Amino acid sequence: MLNILQEARTIAAAPLSKIALYHRLGACGIGEASIVVAVSSPHRREAFEACSWIVDEVKQKAQIFKREYYEGEPESQASWKQNA
């Protein structure tokens, strides 16, 4: 993920002062945050654009799998699905 942050700095339209990225590992309940991205920049628009780009890159490049099962179904019927 460090490569993603380095690339974000090189393609940004304005300098990015600081970037932080945290991706949660392990069980994550429905509605809970699984990723946190923070970017500071002298220009608000570039900071928001960098955040959006970073999230898209993590979703595309990180190997993320979810174990899905639905209310009313036994957990034994859960299936692993790769992030799409």
mmCIF file with all atom_site columns, C-alpha atoms in Angstrom:
data_model
loop_
_atom_site.group_PDB
_atom_site.id
_atom_site.type_symbol
_atom_site.label_atom_id
_atom_site.label_alt_id
_atom_site.label_comp_id
_atom_site.label_asym_id
_atom_site.label_entity_id
_atom_site.label_seq_id
_atom_site.pdbx_PDB_ins_code
_atom_site.Cartn_x
_atom_site.Cartn_y
_atom_site.Cartn_z
_atom_site.occupancy
_atom_site.B_iso_or_equiv
_atom_site.pdbx_formal_charge
_atom_site.auth_seq_id
_atom_site.auth_comp_id
_atom_site.auth_asym_id
_atom_site.auth_atom_id
_atom_site.pdbx_PDB_model_num
ATOM 1  C CA . MET A 1 1  ? 0.000   0.000   0.000  1.00 0.00 ? 1  MET A CA 1
ATOM 2  C CA . LEU A 1 2  ? 3.009   2.249   0.376  1.00 0.00 ? 2  LEU A CA 1
ATOM 3  C CA . ASN A 1 3  ? 3.325   2.246   -3.420 1.00 0.00 ? 3  ASN A CA 1
ATOM 4  C CA . ILE A 1 4  ? -0.223  3.587   -3.701 1.00 0.00 ? 4  ILE A CA 1
ATOM 5  C CA . LEU A 1 5  ? 0.587   6.482   -1.375 1.00 0.00 ? 5  LEU A CA 1
ATOM 6  C CA . GLN A 1 6  ? 3.807   7.278   -3.236 1.00 0.00 ? 6  GLN A CA 1
ATOM 7  C CA . GLU A 1 7  ? 1.957   7.255   -6.541 1.00 0.00 ? 7  GLU A CA 1
ATOM 8  C CA . ALA A 1 8  ? -0.742  9.548   -5.115 1.00 0.00 ? 8  ALA A CA 1
ATOM 9  C CA . ARG A 1 9  ? 1.958   12.108  -4.337 1.00 0.00 ? 9  ARG A CA 1
ATOM 10 C CA . THR A 1 10 ? 3.401   11.972  -7.853 1.00 0.00 ? 10 THR A CA 1
ATOM 11 C CA . ILE A 1 11 ? 0.097   12.349  -9.724 1.00 0.00 ? 11 ILE A CA 1
ATOM 12 C CA . ALA A 1 12 ? -1.543  14.963  -7.473 1.00 0.00 ? 12 ALA A CA 1
ATOM 13 C CA . ALA A 1 13 ? -2.240  18.326  -9.090 1.00 0.00 ? 13 ALA A CA 1
ATOM 14 C CA . ALA A 1 14 ? -1.014  20.135  -5.951 1.00 0.00 ? 14 ALA A CA 1
ATOM 15 C CA . PRO A 1 15 ? 1.421   19.120  -3.221 1.00 0.00 ? 15 PRO A CA 1
ATOM 16 C CA . LEU A 1 16 ? 0.040   16.710  -0.623 1.00 0.00 ? 16 LEU A CA 1
ATOM 17 C CA . SER A 1 17 ? 1.356   17.580  2.826  1.00 0.00 ? 17 SER A CA 1
ATOM 18 C CA . LYS A 1 18 ? 0.529   14.372  4.686  1.00 0.00 ? 18 LYS A CA 1
ATOM 19 C CA . ILE A 1 19 ? -1.163  11.084  3.817  1.00 0.00 ? 19 ILE A CA 1
ATOM 20 C CA . ALA A 1 20 ? -2.376  8.397   6.199  1.00 0.00 ? 20 ALA A CA 1
ATOM 21 C CA . LEU A 1 21 ? -3.940  5.061   5.278  1.00 0.00 ? 21 LEU A CA 1
ATOM 22 C CA . TYR A 1 22 ? -5.269  2.363   7.566  1.00 0.00 ? 22 TYR A CA 1
ATOM 23 C CA . HIS A 1 23 ? -6.958  -0.780  6.296  1.00 0.00 ? 23 HIS A CA 1
ATOM 24 C CA . ARG A 1 24 ? -8.613  -2.961  8.885  1.00 0.00 ? 24 ARG A CA 1
ATOM 25 C CA . LEU A 1 25 ? -7.795  -6.663  9.107  1.00 0.00 ? 25 LEU A CA 1
ATOM 26 C CA . GLY A 1 26 ? -9.994  -9.364  10.568 1.00 0.00 ? 26 GLY A CA 1
ATOM 27 C CA . ALA A 1 27 ? -13.705 -9.362  11.253 1.00 0.00 ? 27 ALA A CA 1
ATOM 28 C CA . CYS A 1 28 ? -15.566 -6.223  10.256 1.00 0.00 ? 28 CYS A CA 1
ATOM 29 C CA . GLY A 1 29 ? -19.254 -5.956  10.967 1.00 0.00 ? 29 GLY A CA 1
ATOM 30 C CA . ILE A 1 30 ? -21.799 -4.510  8.581  1.00 0.00 ? 30 ILE A CA 1
ATOM 31 C CA . GLY A 1 31 ? -21.644 -0.735  8.660  1.00 0.00 ? 31 GLY A CA 1
ATOM 32 C CA . GLU A 1 32 ? -18.228 -0.633  10.361 1.00 0.00 ? 32 GLU A CA 1
ATOM 33 C CA . ALA A 1 33 ? -15.368 1.270   8.758  1.00 0.00 ? 33 ALA A CA 1
ATOM 34 C CA . SER A 1 34 ? -12.842 -0.979  7.057  1.00 0.00 ? 34 SER A CA 1
ATOM 35 C CA . ILE A 1 35 ? -10.567 1.738   5.654  1.00 0.00 ? 35 ILE A CA 1
ATOM 36 C CA . VAL A 1 36 ? -9.491  5.194   6.786  1.00 0.00 ? 36 VAL A CA 1
ATOM 37 C CA . VAL A 1 37 ? -7.741  7.625   4.461  1.00 0.00 ? 37 VAL A CA 1
ATOM 38 C CA . ALA A 1 38 ? -6.608  11.101  5.488  1.00 0.00 ? 38 ALA A CA 1
ATOM 39 C CA . VAL A 1 39 ? -4.872  13.591  3.194  1.00 0.00 ? 39 VAL A CA 1
ATOM 40 C CA . SER A 1 40 ? -3.810  17.139  3.925  1.00 0.00 ? 40 SER A CA 1
ATOM 41 C CA . SER A 1 41 ? -2.972  19.635  1.215  1.00 0.00 ? 41 SER A CA 1
ATOM 42 C CA . PRO A 1 42 ? -2.921  23.407  0.810  1.00 0.00 ? 42 PRO A CA 1
ATOM 43 C CA . HIS A 1 43 ? -5.909  22.916  -1.502 1.00 0.00 ? 43 HIS A CA 1
ATOM 44 C CA . ARG A 1 44 ? -9.082  21.160  -0.355 1.00 0.00 ? 44 ARG A CA 1
ATOM 45 C CA . ARG A 1 45 ? -10.122 19.831  -3.778 1.00 0.00 ? 45 ARG A CA 1
ATOM 46 C CA . GLU A 1 46 ? -6.786  18.070  -4.344 1.00 0.00 ? 46 GLU A CA 1
ATOM 47 C CA . ALA A 1 47 ? -6.981  16.477  -0.881 1.00 0.00 ? 47 ALA A CA 1
ATOM 48 C CA . PHE A 1 48 ? -10.463 15.067  -1.571 1.00 0.00 ? 48 PHE A CA 1
ATOM 49 C CA . GLU A 1 49 ? -9.453  13.877  -5.035 1.00 0.00 ? 49 GLU A CA 1
ATOM 50 C CA . ALA A 1 50 ? -6.389  12.133  -3.580 1.00 0.00 ? 50 ALA A CA 1
ATOM 51 C CA . CYS A 1 51 ? -8.554  10.390  -0.932 1.00 0.00 ? 51 CYS A CA 1
ATOM 52 C CA . SER A 1 52 ? -10.944 9.146   -3.580 1.00 0.00 ? 52 SER A CA 1
ATOM 53 C CA . TRP A 1 53 ? -8.116  7.952   -5.830 1.00 0.00 ? 53 TRP A CA 1
ATOM 54 C CA . ILE A 1 54 ? -6.397  6.126   -2.939 1.00 0.00 ? 54 ILE A CA 1
ATOM 55 C CA . VAL A 1 55 ? -9.594  4.267   -1.964 1.00 0.00 ? 55 VAL A CA 1
ATOM 56 C CA . ASP A 1 56 ? -10.152 3.231   -5.593 1.00 0.00 ? 56 ASP A CA 1
ATOM 57 C CA . GLU A 1 57 ? -6.566  1.979   -5.897 1.00 0.00 ? 57 GLU A CA 1
ATOM 58 C CA . VAL A 1 58 ? -6.758  -0.012  -2.650 1.00 0.00 ? 58 VAL A CA 1
ATOM 59 C CA . LYS A 1 59 ? -9.989  -1.649  -3.815 1.00 0.00 ? 59 LYS A CA 1
ATOM 60 C CA . GLN A 1 60 ? -8.410  -2.489  -7.166 1.00 0.00 ? 60 GLN A CA 1
ATOM 61 C CA . LYS A 1 61 ? -4.966  -3.668  -6.027 1.00 0.00 ? 61 LYS A CA 1
ATOM 62 C CA . ALA A 1 62 ? -5.323  -5.081  -2.513 1.00 0.00 ? 62 ALA A CA 1
ATOM 63 C CA . GLN A 1 63 ? -6.327  -8.709  -2.168 1.00 0.00 ? 63 GLN A CA 1
ATOM 64 C CA . ILE A 1 64 ? -9.469  -8.336  -0.106 1.00 0.00 ? 64 ILE A CA 1
ATOM 65 C CA . PHE A 1 65 ? -11.831 -11.201 0.579  1.00 0.00 ? 65 PHE A CA 1
ATOM 66 C CA . LYS A 1 66 ? -15.205 -11.100 2.323  1.00 0.00 ? 66 LYS A CA 1
ATOM 67 C CA . ARG A 1 67 ? -17.014 -13.953 3.970  1.00 0.00 ? 67 ARG A CA 1
ATOM 68 C CA . GLU A 1 68 ? -20.665 -13.336 3.257  1.00 0.00 ? 68 GLU A CA 1
ATOM 69 C CA . TYR A 1 69 ? -23.695 -14.858 4.843  1.00 0.00 ? 69 TYR A CA 1
ATOM 70 C CA . TYR A 1 70 ? -27.133 -13.427 5.233  1.00 0.00 ? 70 TYR A CA 1
ATOM 71 C CA . GLU A 1 71 ? -29.607 -12.988 8.048  1.00 0.00 ? 71 GLU A CA 1
ATOM 72 C CA . GLY A 1 72 ? -31.651 -16.124 8.561  1.00 0.00 ? 72 GLY A CA 1
ATOM 73 C CA . GLU A 1 73 ? -29.032 -18.380 6.951  1.00 0.00 ? 73 GLU A CA 1
ATOM 74 C CA . PRO A 1 74 ? -26.684 -20.542 8.985  1.00 0.00 ? 74 PRO A CA 1
ATOM 75 C CA . GLU A 1 75 ? -23.073 -19.346 9.091  1.00 0.00 ? 75 GLU A CA 1
ATOM 76 C CA . SER A 1 76 ? -22.048 -22.722 7.670  1.00 0.00 ? 76 SER A CA 1
ATOM 77 C CA . GLN A 1 77 ? -23.459 -21.544 4.308  1.00 0.00 ? 77 GLN A CA 1
ATOM 78 C CA . ALA A 1 78 ? -21.122 -18.538 4.234  1.00 0.00 ? 78 ALA A CA 1
ATOM 79 C CA . SER A 1 79 ? -18.958 -18.152 1.158  1.00 0.00 ? 79 SER A CA 1
ATOM 80 C CA . TRP A 1 80 ? -15.700 -16.283 0.563  1.00 0.00 ? 80 TRP A CA 1
ATOM 81 C CA . LYS A 1 81 ? -15.854 -13.650 -2.154 1.00 0.00 ? 81 LYS A CA 1
ATOM 82 C CA . GLN A 1 82 ? -13.034 -11.603 -3.589 1.00 0.00 ? 82 GLN A CA 1
ATOM 83 C CA . ASN A 1 83 ? -13.464 -7.838  -3.616 1.00 0.00 ? 83 ASN A CA 1
ATOM 84 C CA . ALA A 1 84 ? -14.700 -6.685  -7.007 1.00 0.00 ? 84 ALA A CA 1
#
